[in-house]
Every structure is written in structure tokens, then in C-alpha cells.
Coordinates of N, CA and C in Angstrom, one line a residue:
K1 N 4.4 13.8 -14.2 CA 3.1 13.8 -13.5 C 3.0 14.4 -12.2
S2 N 4.0 15.3 -11.7 CA 4.2 15.8 -10.5 C 4.2 14.8 -9.3
R3 N 4.7 13.6 -9.5 CA 4.6 12.6 -8.3 C 5.9 12.8 -7.6
Y4 N 7.0 13.2 -8.0 CA 8.3 13.3 -7.3 C 8.6 14.7 -6.8
G5 N 9.1 14.8 -5.5 CA 9.7 16.0 -5.0 C 11.1 15.9 -5.2
S6 N 11.9 16.9 -4.5 CA 13.3 16.9 -4.9 C 14.2 15.7 -4.4
P7 N 13.7 15.0 -3.3 CA 14.6 13.8 -2.9 C 14.7 12.8 -3.9
R8 N 13.4 12.4 -4.5 CA 13.4 11.3 -5.6 C 14.1 12.0 -7.0
I9 N 13.9 13.2 -7.3 CA 14.4 13.8 -8.4 C 16.0 13.7 -8.2
H10 N 16.4 14.1 -7.2 CA 18.0 14.0 -7.0 C 18.4 12.6 -7.1
K11 N 17.7 11.6 -6.5 CA 18.2 10.1 -6.7 C 18.3 9.8 -8.2
E12 N 17.2 10.2 -8.9 CA 17.2 9.8 -10.4 C 18.4 10.5 -11.0
L13 N 18.6 11.8 -10.8 CA 19.9 12.5 -11.4 C 21.1 11.8 -11.1
V14 N 21.4 11.5 -9.8 CA 22.7 10.8 -9.3 C 22.8 9.6 -10.0
E15 N 21.8 8.8 -10.1 CA 22.0 7.5 -10.7 C 22.1 7.7 -12.2
S16 N 21.8 8.7 -12.8 CA 21.9 8.8 -14.2 C 23.3 9.5 -14.5
G17 N 24.1 9.7 -13.5 CA 25.5 10.3 -13.6 C 25.7 11.7 -13.4
E18 N 24.7 12.5 -13.0 CA 24.8 13.8 -12.7 C 25.3 14.2 -11.4
A19 N 26.3 14.9 -11.4 CA 27.0 15.5 -10.0 C 26.2 16.6 -9.5
V20 N 25.3 16.3 -8.7 CA 24.3 17.5 -8.3 C 24.0 17.2 -6.8
S21 N 23.9 18.1 -6.0 CA 23.4 18.1 -4.6 C 22.0 18.2 -4.5
R22 N 21.3 17.6 -3.3 CA 20.0 17.6 -3.2 C 19.4 19.0 -3.0
K23 N 20.2 19.9 -2.3 CA 19.8 21.3 -2.1 C 19.8 22.0 -3.4
L24 N 20.7 21.7 -4.3 CA 20.8 22.4 -5.6 C 19.4 22.0 -6.3
V25 N 19.0 20.7 -6.4 CA 17.9 20.2 -7.0 C 16.7 21.0 -6.5
A26 N 16.6 21.0 -5.1 CA 15.4 21.7 -4.5 C 15.4 23.2 -5.1
R27 N 16.5 23.9 -4.9 CA 16.4 25.3 -5.4 C 16.0 25.4 -6.8
C28 N 16.6 24.6 -7.6 CA 16.2 24.6 -9.0 C 14.7 24.3 -9.2
M29 N 14.2 23.4 -8.5 CA 12.7 23.1 -8.7 C 11.8 24.3 -8.2
V30 N 12.3 24.9 -7.2 CA 11.5 26.0 -6.7 C 11.5 27.2 -7.7
K31 N 12.7 27.4 -8.3 CA 12.9 28.4 -9.2 C 12.1 28.3 -10.5
I32 N 12.0 27.0 -10.9 CA 11.2 26.9 -12.1 C 9.9 26.4 -12.0
G33 N 9.3 26.5 -10.8 CA 8.0 26.1 -10.3 C 7.5 24.7 -10.4
L34 N 8.4 23.7 -10.3 CA 8.2 22.3 -10.1 C 8.0 21.9 -8.7
R35 N 6.9 21.1 -8.3 CA 6.6 20.6 -7.1 C 5.7 19.4 -7.2
A36 N 5.8 18.6 -6.0 CA 5.1 17.4 -6.0 C 3.7 17.7 -5.6
I37 N 2.7 17.2 -6.0 CA 1.3 17.3 -5.7 C 1.1 16.9 -4.2
H38 N 0.2 17.6 -3.4 CA -0.1 17.3 -2.0 C -1.4 16.4 -1.8
A39 N -1.6 16.0 -0.5 CA -2.6 15.1 -0.2 C -3.9 16.0 0.2
R40 N -5.1 15.2 0.1 CA -6.3 15.8 0.6 C -6.7 15.0 1.9
K41 N -7.7 15.4 2.5 CA -8.2 14.5 3.7 C -8.9 13.3 3.2
F42 N -8.9 12.2 3.9 CA -9.4 10.9 3.6 C -10.5 10.5 4.4
K43 N -11.4 9.7 3.9 CA -12.5 9.1 4.5 C -12.1 7.8 5.2
V44 N -12.7 7.6 6.5 CA -12.4 6.4 7.3 C -13.4 5.4 6.9
T45 N -12.9 4.1 6.4 CA -13.8 3.1 6.1 C -13.8 2.0 7.1
T46 N -13.3 2.1 8.2 CA -13.1 1.0 9.2 C -14.5 0.9 9.9
D47 N -15.2 -0.4 10.0 CA -16.3 -0.7 10.7 C -15.9 -1.6 11.9
S48 N -15.7 -1.0 13.1 CA -15.4 -1.7 14.2 C -16.5 -2.0 15.1
N49 N -17.8 -1.7 14.7 CA -18.9 -1.9 15.6 C -19.4 -3.4 15.5
H50 N -18.8 -4.4 16.1 CA -19.1 -5.8 15.9 C -18.6 -6.5 17.3
D51 N -19.2 -7.8 17.3 CA -18.8 -8.3 18.5 C -17.8 -9.6 18.4
N52 N -17.1 -9.6 17.3 CA -16.1 -10.6 16.9 C -14.9 -10.3 17.7
P53 N -14.1 -11.5 18.0 CA -12.9 -11.3 18.7 C -11.9 -10.4 17.9
V54 N -11.0 -9.7 18.8 CA -10.1 -8.8 18.2 C -8.7 -9.3 18.6
A55 N -7.7 -9.2 17.7 CA -6.3 -9.6 18.1 C -5.6 -8.7 18.7
E56 N -4.4 -9.0 19.6 CA -3.5 -8.2 20.0 C -2.8 -7.4 19.0
N57 N -2.4 -6.2 19.4 CA -1.4 -5.5 18.5 C 0.0 -5.8 18.6
L58 N 0.3 -6.7 17.9 CA 1.8 -7.4 18.0 C 2.8 -6.4 17.2
L59 N 2.4 -5.7 16.2 CA 3.2 -4.8 15.5 C 3.6 -3.6 16.4
N60 N 2.8 -3.0 17.0 CA 3.0 -1.9 18.0 C 3.8 -0.7 17.3
Q61 N 3.4 -0.5 16.1 CA 3.9 0.7 15.4 C 5.5 0.4 14.9
D62 N 5.9 -0.9 15.1 CA 7.3 -1.1 14.5 C 7.2 -1.6 13.1
F63 N 7.4 -0.7 12.1 CA 7.3 -1.0 10.7 C 8.5 -1.6 10.1
S64 N 9.5 -1.8 10.8 CA 10.7 -2.4 10.2 C 10.6 -3.9 10.1
A65 N 11.4 -4.4 9.1 CA 11.5 -5.8 8.8 C 12.8 -6.1 8.2
G66 N 13.4 -7.1 8.7 CA 14.8 -7.4 8.3 C 14.9 -8.4 7.1
V67 N 13.7 -9.1 6.9 CA 13.7 -10.1 5.8 C 12.3 -10.1 5.1
P68 N 12.1 -10.5 4.0 CA 10.8 -10.6 3.4 C 9.8 -11.6 4.1
N69 N 8.6 -11.3 4.2 CA 7.6 -12.2 4.6 C 7.7 -12.4 6.3
Q70 N 8.2 -11.2 6.9 CA 8.4 -11.2 8.3 C 7.1 -10.5 8.9
K71 N 6.8 -9.4 8.2 CA 5.5 -8.6 8.7 C 4.8 -8.1 7.3
W72 N 3.5 -8.3 7.3 CA 2.7 -7.7 6.3 C 1.7 -6.8 7.0
V73 N 1.2 -5.8 6.3 CA 0.2 -4.9 6.7 C -1.0 -5.0 5.6
T74 N -2.1 -4.8 5.9 CA -3.4 -4.8 5.1 C -4.4 -3.9 5.4
D75 N -5.1 -3.3 4.5 CA -6.2 -2.3 4.9 C -7.0 -2.2 3.6
I76 N -8.0 -1.3 3.9 CA -9.2 -1.2 2.6 C -9.2 0.4 2.6
T77 N -9.3 0.8 1.4 CA -9.7 2.3 1.0 C -10.7 2.2 -0.1
Y78 N -11.3 3.4 -0.4 CA -12.3 3.6 -1.3 C -11.8 4.4 -2.4
I79 N -12.4 4.3 -3.7 CA -12.3 5.1 -4.8 C -13.6 5.5 -5.3
H80 N -13.7 6.8 -5.7 CA -15.0 7.3 -6.2 C -15.1 7.1 -7.7
T81 N -16.3 6.7 -8.2 CA -16.5 6.7 -9.6 C -17.9 7.1 -9.9
A82 N -18.3 7.3 -11.1 CA -19.7 7.8 -11.4 C -20.7 6.7 -11.2
E83 N -20.3 5.4 -11.2 CA -21.1 4.3 -11.0 C -21.3 3.9 -9.4
G84 N -20.5 4.7 -8.4 CA -20.5 4.4 -7.1 C -19.1 4.0 -6.6
W85 N -18.9 3.8 -5.3 CA -17.7 3.4 -4.8 C -16.9 2.2 -5.2
L86 N -15.8 2.2 -5.4 CA -15.0 1.0 -5.6 C -14.1 0.8 -4.4
Y87 N -14.0 -0.3 -4.0 CA -13.3 -0.5 -2.6 C -11.9 -1.4 -3.0
L88 N -10.9 -1.0 -2.4 CA -9.5 -1.6 -2.7 C -9.0 -2.0 -1.4
A89 N -8.6 -3.4 -1.3 CA -8.0 -4.0 -0.4 C -6.5 -4.2 -0.8
T90 N -5.5 -4.0 0.1 CA -4.1 -4.3 -0.4 C -3.5 -5.0 0.8
V91 N -2.4 -5.8 0.5 CA -1.4 -6.4 1.4 C -0.1 -5.8 1.1
M92 N 0.8 -5.4 2.0 CA 2.1 -4.9 1.7 C 3.1 -5.6 2.5
D93 N 4.2 -6.0 2.0 CA 5.4 -6.5 2.8 C 6.1 -5.4 3.3
L94 N 6.3 -5.2 4.6 CA 7.0 -4.1 5.2 C 8.6 -4.3 5.0
Y95 N 9.0 -5.3 4.6 CA 10.5 -5.4 4.2 C 10.8 -4.5 3.1
S96 N 10.0 -4.6 2.0 CA 10.4 -3.7 0.8 C 9.3 -2.6 0.5
R97 N 8.2 -2.6 1.3 CA 6.9 -1.9 0.9 C 6.3 -2.1 -0.4
A98 N 6.6 -3.4 -0.8 CA 5.9 -3.9 -2.1 C 4.5 -4.3 -1.8
V99 N 3.7 -4.0 -2.7 CA 2.2 -4.3 -2.6 C 2.1 -5.7 -3.1
I100 N 1.9 -6.8 -2.4 CA 2.1 -8.3 -2.9 C 0.7 -8.9 -3.0
G101 N -0.3 -8.2 -2.6 CA -1.7 -8.7 -2.8 C -2.8 -7.5 -2.9
W102 N -3.7 -7.6 -3.7 CA -4.8 -6.6 -3.8 C -6.0 -7.2 -4.4
S103 N -7.1 -6.5 -4.1 CA -8.5 -6.9 -4.6 C -9.4 -5.8 -4.6
M104 N -10.2 -5.7 -5.7 CA -11.2 -4.4 -5.9 C -12.5 -5.0 -6.1
S105 N -13.6 -4.3 -5.4 CA -14.9 -4.6 -5.6 C -15.9 -3.5 -5.3
K106 N -17.1 -3.6 -5.7 CA -18.1 -2.6 -5.3 C -18.7 -2.8 -3.9
R107 N -18.3 -3.9 -3.3 CA -18.6 -4.3 -2.0 C -17.5 -4.3 -1.1
I108 N -17.7 -3.8 0.2 CA -16.7 -3.7 1.2 C -17.0 -4.9 2.1
N109 N -16.5 -6.1 1.8 CA -16.9 -7.2 2.6 C -15.8 -8.1 2.8
K110 N -16.1 -9.3 3.6 CA -14.9 -10.2 3.9 C -14.3 -10.9 2.7
E111 N -15.0 -11.1 1.5 CA -14.4 -11.6 0.5 C -13.3 -10.6 -0.3
L112 N -13.7 -9.4 -0.1 CA -12.5 -8.4 -0.6 C -11.3 -8.6 0.2
V113 N -11.3 -8.7 1.4 CA -10.0 -8.9 2.2 C -9.4 -10.2 2.0
C114 N -10.2 -11.2 1.9 CA -9.7 -12.6 1.7 C -9.0 -12.8 0.4
D115 N -9.6 -12.2 -0.6 CA -9.1 -12.1 -2.0 C -7.6 -11.6 -2.0
A116 N -7.5 -10.4 -1.3 CA -6.2 -9.8 -1.3 C -5.3 -10.5 -0.6
L117 N -5.6 -11.2 0.6 CA -4.6 -11.9 1.3 C -4.3 -13.2 0.6
T118 N -5.2 -13.8 -0.1 CA -5.0 -15.0 -1.1 C -3.9 -14.7 -2.1
M119 N -4.0 -13.6 -2.8 CA -3.1 -13.3 -3.7 C -1.7 -13.1 -3.1
A120 N -1.6 -12.6 -1.9 CA -0.3 -12.4 -1.3 C 0.3 -13.8 -0.9
L121 N -0.5 -14.6 -0.6 CA 0.0 -16.1 -0.2 C 0.5 -16.8 -1.4
F122 N -0.2 -16.6 -2.6 CA 0.2 -17.2 -3.8 C 1.6 -16.6 -4.3
R123 N 1.7 -15.3 -4.2 CA 2.8 -14.6 -4.7 C 4.1 -14.9 -3.9
R124 N 3.8 -15.1 -2.6 CA 5.0 -15.2 -1.7 C 5.2 -16.7 -1.4
K125 N 4.6 -17.6 -2.1 CA 4.7 -19.1 -2.0 C 4.3 -19.6 -0.5
F126 N 3.2 -19.0 0.0 CA 2.7 -19.4 1.2 C 3.7 -19.6 2.4
P127 N 4.2 -18.6 2.9 CA 5.1 -18.4 4.0 C 4.4 -18.7 5.2
K128 N 5.1 -19.4 6.3 CA 4.4 -19.6 7.6 C 4.9 -18.6 8.5
G129 N 4.2 -18.2 9.5 CA 4.6 -17.4 10.7 C 4.6 -15.9 10.4
V130 N 4.1 -15.4 9.3 CA 4.2 -14.0 8.9 C 3.2 -13.3 10.0
I131 N 3.5 -12.2 10.5 CA 2.7 -11.3 11.2 C 1.8 -10.5 10.2
V132 N 0.6 -10.6 10.2 CA -0.3 -9.8 9.2 C -1.1 -9.0 10.2
H133 N -0.8 -7.5 9.9 CA -1.5 -6.7 10.8 C -2.5 -5.8 9.8
S134 N -3.7 -5.5 10.7 CA -4.9 -5.0 10.1 C -5.5 -4.1 11.1
D135 N -6.5 -3.3 10.7 CA -7.3 -2.6 11.8 C -8.4 -3.7 12.3
R136 N -9.2 -3.3 13.2 CA -10.2 -4.3 13.6 C -11.5 -4.2 13.1
G137 N -11.5 -3.9 11.8 CA -12.8 -3.9 11.0 C -13.5 -5.3 11.0
S138 N -14.7 -5.2 10.7 CA -15.6 -6.4 10.6 C -15.1 -7.4 9.7
Q139 N -14.5 -7.0 8.6 CA -14.0 -7.9 7.4 C -12.9 -8.6 8.0
Y140 N -11.9 -8.0 8.7 CA -10.7 -8.7 9.2 C -11.0 -9.5 10.5
C141 N -12.1 -9.3 11.2 CA -12.4 -10.1 12.3 C -13.5 -11.1 12.0
S142 N -13.9 -11.3 10.6 CA -14.8 -12.2 10.2 C -14.1 -13.7 10.3
K143 N -15.1 -14.6 10.5 CA -14.7 -16.0 10.6 C -13.9 -16.5 9.3
K144 N -14.4 -16.1 8.1 CA -13.8 -16.5 6.9 C -12.3 -16.0 6.9
Y145 N -12.1 -14.6 7.2 CA -10.7 -14.1 7.1 C -9.9 -14.8 8.1
Q146 N -10.3 -15.1 9.4 CA -9.6 -15.6 10.4 C -9.3 -17.1 10.2
K147 N -10.1 -17.8 9.4 CA -9.9 -19.1 9.2 C -8.8 -19.2 8.0
L148 N -8.9 -18.3 7.2 CA -7.8 -18.1 6.0 C -6.4 -17.9 6.7
M149 N -6.4 -17.0 7.7 CA -5.2 -16.8 8.4 C -4.7 -18.0 9.2
K150 N -5.5 -18.7 9.8 CA -5.2 -19.9 10.7 C -4.6 -21.0 9.7
N151 N -5.5 -21.4 8.7 CA -5.1 -22.5 7.9 C -3.7 -22.3 7.1
N152 N -3.3 -21.2 7.1 CA -2.0 -20.7 6.5 C -0.9 -20.4 7.3
G153 N -1.1 -20.6 8.7 CA -0.1 -20.5 9.5 C 0.3 -19.0 9.7
L154 N -0.7 -18.0 9.6 CA -0.4 -16.7 9.7 C -0.7 -16.1 11.1
I155 N 0.0 -15.1 11.5 CA -0.2 -14.6 12.9 C -1.0 -13.2 12.9
C156 N -2.1 -13.3 13.4 CA -2.8 -12.1 13.4 C -2.5 -10.9 14.4
S157 N -2.4 -9.7 13.8 CA -2.1 -8.4 14.7 C -3.2 -7.4 14.3
M158 N -3.7 -6.6 15.2 CA -4.7 -5.6 14.9 C -4.3 -4.4 15.6
S159 N -4.8 -3.1 15.0 CA -4.6 -1.9 15.5 C -5.5 -1.7 16.7
G160 N -5.0 -0.8 17.5 CA -5.9 -0.2 18.6 C -7.2 0.4 17.9
K161 N -8.3 0.5 18.7 CA -9.5 1.2 18.2 C -9.2 2.6 17.9
G162 N -9.6 3.0 16.6 CA -9.5 4.4 16.1 C -8.1 5.0 16.0
C163 N -7.1 4.1 16.0 CA -5.7 4.6 15.9 C -5.1 4.4 14.5
C164 N -5.1 5.3 13.7 CA -4.7 5.1 12.3 C -3.2 5.1 12.1
Y165 N -2.3 5.5 13.4 CA -1.0 5.3 13.3 C -0.6 4.0 13.4
D166 N -1.3 3.0 14.0 CA -0.9 1.7 14.2 C -0.8 1.0 12.7
N167 N -1.4 1.6 11.8 CA -1.2 0.9 10.3 C -0.7 2.1 9.4
A168 N 0.2 2.9 9.9 CA 0.8 4.0 9.2 C 1.4 3.8 7.8
A169 N 1.9 2.6 7.7 CA 2.7 2.2 6.5 C 1.7 2.1 5.2
M170 N 0.6 1.3 5.7 CA -0.4 1.2 4.6 C -1.2 2.4 4.4
E171 N -1.5 3.2 5.4 CA -2.1 4.4 5.2 C -1.4 5.3 4.2
S172 N 0.0 5.2 4.4 CA 0.8 6.1 3.5 C 0.7 5.6 2.1
F173 N 0.7 4.3 1.8 CA 0.5 3.8 0.5 C -0.8 4.4 -0.1
F174 N -1.8 4.4 0.5 CA -3.2 4.7 0.1 C -3.0 6.3 -0.3
R175 N -2.4 7.1 0.8 CA -2.3 8.5 0.4 C -1.5 8.8 -0.8
T176 N -0.5 8.0 -1.1 CA 0.3 8.1 -2.3 C -0.4 7.8 -3.5
L177 N -1.2 6.7 -3.4 CA -2.0 6.3 -4.6 C -3.1 7.4 -4.9
K178 N -3.7 7.9 -4.0 CA -4.7 9.0 -4.2 C -4.2 10.3 -4.6
V179 N -3.0 10.6 -4.2 CA -2.4 11.9 -4.5 C -1.9 11.8 -6.0
E180 N -1.2 10.8 -6.2 CA -0.5 10.6 -7.5 C -1.4 10.1 -8.7
L181 N -2.6 9.5 -8.3 CA -3.3 8.9 -9.3 C -4.9 9.4 -9.2
V182 N -5.5 8.8 -8.2 CA -6.9 8.8 -8.1 C -7.5 10.1 -8.1
H183 N -7.1 11.1 -7.2 CA -7.6 12.4 -7.2 C -7.3 13.4 -8.4
R184 N -6.6 12.8 -9.3 CA -6.4 13.6 -10.6 C -7.3 13.3 -11.8
I185 N -8.3 12.1 -11.6 CA -8.9 11.7 -12.6 C -10.4 11.5 -12.1
T186 N -11.3 11.8 -13.0 CA -12.9 11.4 -12.7 C -13.1 10.3 -13.4
Y187 N -13.3 9.2 -12.7 CA -13.7 7.9 -13.2 C -15.2 7.7 -13.7
K188 N -15.5 7.4 -14.8 CA -16.8 7.2 -15.2 C -17.4 5.8 -14.7
T189 N -16.4 4.8 -14.8 CA -16.9 3.4 -14.4 C -15.9 2.9 -13.3
R190 N -16.3 1.8 -12.6 CA -15.7 1.1 -11.8 C -14.3 0.4 -12.6
Q191 N -14.7 -0.1 -13.8 CA -13.7 -0.8 -14.5 C -12.7 0.1 -15.0
E192 N -12.9 1.3 -15.3 CA -11.8 2.4 -15.7 C -10.9 2.5 -14.4
A193 N -11.3 2.7 -13.2 CA -10.6 2.8 -12.0 C -9.9 1.5 -11.7
K194 N -10.5 0.4 -11.9 CA -9.7 -1.0 -11.7 C -8.6 -0.9 -12.7
N195 N -8.6 -0.6 -13.9 CA -7.7 -0.7 -14.8 C -6.5 0.3 -14.4
D196 N -6.8 1.4 -14.1 CA -5.7 2.4 -13.7 C -5.0 2.1 -12.5
I197 N -5.8 1.5 -11.5 CA -5.0 1.2 -10.2 C -4.1 -0.2 -10.4
F198 N -4.7 -1.0 -11.3 CA -3.8 -2.3 -11.6 C -2.5 -1.7 -12.2
Q199 N -2.5 -0.8 -13.3 CA -1.3 -0.3 -13.8 C -0.5 0.4 -12.8
Y200 N -1.1 1.2 -11.9 CA -0.3 2.0 -10.9 C 0.4 1.0 -10.2
I201 N -0.3 0.0 -9.7 CA 0.4 -1.0 -8.4 C 1.4 -1.7 -9.1
E202 N 1.1 -2.4 -10.2 CA 1.9 -3.5 -10.8 C 3.0 -3.0 -11.7
T203 N 2.8 -1.8 -12.5 CA 3.8 -1.3 -13.4 C 4.5 -0.2 -13.0
Y204 N 4.0 0.6 -12.0 CA 4.7 1.7 -11.5 C 5.2 1.7 -10.0
Y205 N 4.2 1.5 -9.2 CA 4.6 1.5 -7.8 C 5.6 0.5 -7.4
N206 N 5.4 -0.7 -7.7 CA 6.2 -1.8 -7.3 C 7.5 -1.8 -8.0
L207 N 7.5 -1.5 -9.3 CA 8.7 -1.6 -10.2 C 9.4 -0.4 -10.4
I208 N 8.9 0.9 -10.3 CA 9.5 2.1 -10.6 C 9.7 3.0 -9.6
R209 N 8.6 3.3 -8.9 CA 8.5 4.4 -7.8 C 9.5 4.2 -6.7
R210 N 10.3 5.2 -6.5 CA 11.3 5.1 -5.6 C 10.7 5.4 -4.1
H211 N 11.0 4.5 -3.2 CA 10.4 4.5 -1.8 C 11.5 5.0 -0.8
S212 N 11.2 6.0 0.1 CA 12.1 6.5 1.0 C 12.6 5.4 2.0
A213 N 11.6 4.4 2.3 CA 12.1 3.3 3.3 C 13.2 2.5 2.6
N214 N 13.3 2.5 1.3 CA 14.3 1.5 0.6 C 15.5 2.3 0.2
D215 N 16.0 3.4 0.8 CA 17.0 4.1 0.3 C 16.5 4.8 -1.2
F216 N 15.4 5.1 -1.3 CA 14.9 5.5 -2.7 C 15.1 4.6 -3.7
Q217 N 14.9 3.3 -3.5 CA 14.8 2.2 -4.4 C 13.3 1.7 -4.6
A218 N 13.0 1.4 -5.8 CA 11.6 0.9 -5.9 C 11.5 -0.5 -5.2
P219 N 10.3 -0.9 -4.6 CA 10.2 -2.2 -4.0 C 10.8 -3.3 -4.5
I220 N 10.4 -3.7 -5.6 CA 10.9 -4.9 -6.3 C 12.4 -4.8 -6.6
V221 N 12.9 -3.7 -7.0 CA 14.3 -3.4 -7.2 C 15.2 -3.6 -6.0
F222 N 14.7 -3.1 -4.8 CA 15.2 -3.2 -3.5 C 15.4 -4.7 -3.1
E223 N 14.3 -5.5 -3.3 CA 14.3 -6.9 -3.0 C 15.3 -7.6 -3.8
K224 N 15.3 -7.4 -5.1 CA 16.3 -8.1 -5.9 C 17.8 -7.6 -5.7
M225 N 17.9 -6.4 -5.2 CA 19.3 -5.9 -4.8 C 19.8 -6.6 -3.6
N226 N 18.9 -6.9 -2.7 CA 19.3 -7.5 -1.5 C 19.1 -9.1 -1.3
E227 N 18.6 -9.7 -2.4 CA 18.1 -11.2 -2.1 C 19.4 -12.1 -2.0
M228 N 20.5 -11.5 -2.5 CA 21.8 -12.3 -2.3 C 22.3 -12.4 -0.9
S229 N 22.1 -11.4 -0.2 CA 22.6 -11.2 1.1 C 21.5 -11.8 2.2
L230 N 20.4 -12.2 1.8 CA 19.4 -12.7 2.8 C 19.8 -14.3 3.0

């Protein structure tokens, strides 16, 4: 599906027993016309025009994490369908880059982000003291979201105003999702998009797709390989 460039193809070949260098893989891919698809420009969905309190940027563009449930990042993106926009909120654990919570809706509201965070909490068995970083959009500054954070012992962190680099790890996931899936399909309904995105996150991205931050291991594979040393 044109999702992998030479680094990931090289990793696949090496793990399957092929003695081949990354440079040779790259040359061969160029020779036969194989290349990964590229990104388009994206629309900003952050609504920071509100009077709600804003949290300090505790993450400060440090996307490293030595253990699971140390730092989570969350954000919202949009998916076009013939029925109108479908909004997707996700929560990612920076330790493995696994998407541990997600929610989809035709409305971009506080319920969308609260549902995604609630899924992450259930999946990770309600850990305390996790830094959860987001932008300063109205959904994340809402009383409902902040109450959910406080009641579960989570620590709120927010990006600087208009600085997409402060949440680069989450932006990178959205870019990957759109390049590898969404921009290649014209969705007739929101339900079609929901089905595809669910399959992409749960059966491909988390379980199979090799991530450069994990030495090219899939997020869940990376977690399982390292759980004995934690």
C-alpha cells in the first residue's frame, strides 16, 4: 500500500533473514520505482479563543518517556466524508507511541476528548500522575475535561499558543494516518470512515506498523519486548 520507505522495508527484510544493507534496499526501490506516499497540508482544528484557564507547558517538546504511562499526548483531527466532517480525538503513550485511546464524532466538542481520555484510562488501568499534554483548545480547557483529569490524578500540560511543534508526536501520527489511509479513499459516510480508522489504529498501527522511535518495532510489540525490563 506504499506505506513503507526504505528504512522499514530494510527492517522487514533483515528480520526475515535477508542479509542486505539499507543503502542497497534504497537503491533497489529507486530502480524499480517503489516509494512511500507523501503528506499533504493539513487544516488547523484548534479553537483557542476562549476565557478558560490554560495549563503550563510541562512537556516542553520533550517527547521521550522511559516507562509506560509517564507521558501521554492527545489532539483532534478531522476526516472528510460526503456526509460532512468526522472528528477524531486520540491519546498516545509517548513511551511506545501506542494509540491507547480514541473517539470519533460528527461534533468537535468536550465529549469527544473526554471519551478518548476515558478509553485510555480504562486501557491503562487508571494510572496516577501521568502528564497528559494537549493544545489549549476549548475542548481541553473545558470544565468537564479538566474535572476528568483531576478526578483521575492526571497532570495537565498544554502547548504554547499556535505552536504545533509542542505536540509534534501527535501531529506526526495524524500525518501518518492521513497519508497512509484517509487521503487515499473517498468516504461516502462517516460510518465508513469510522470502520477504516478503527481497523487502521487497532489492527495495523498499534500491532504491525514499525515506528522509528521504537527502533522500528510496532508500538505493542515494543511494549511486550521491554515489559520484563521495567
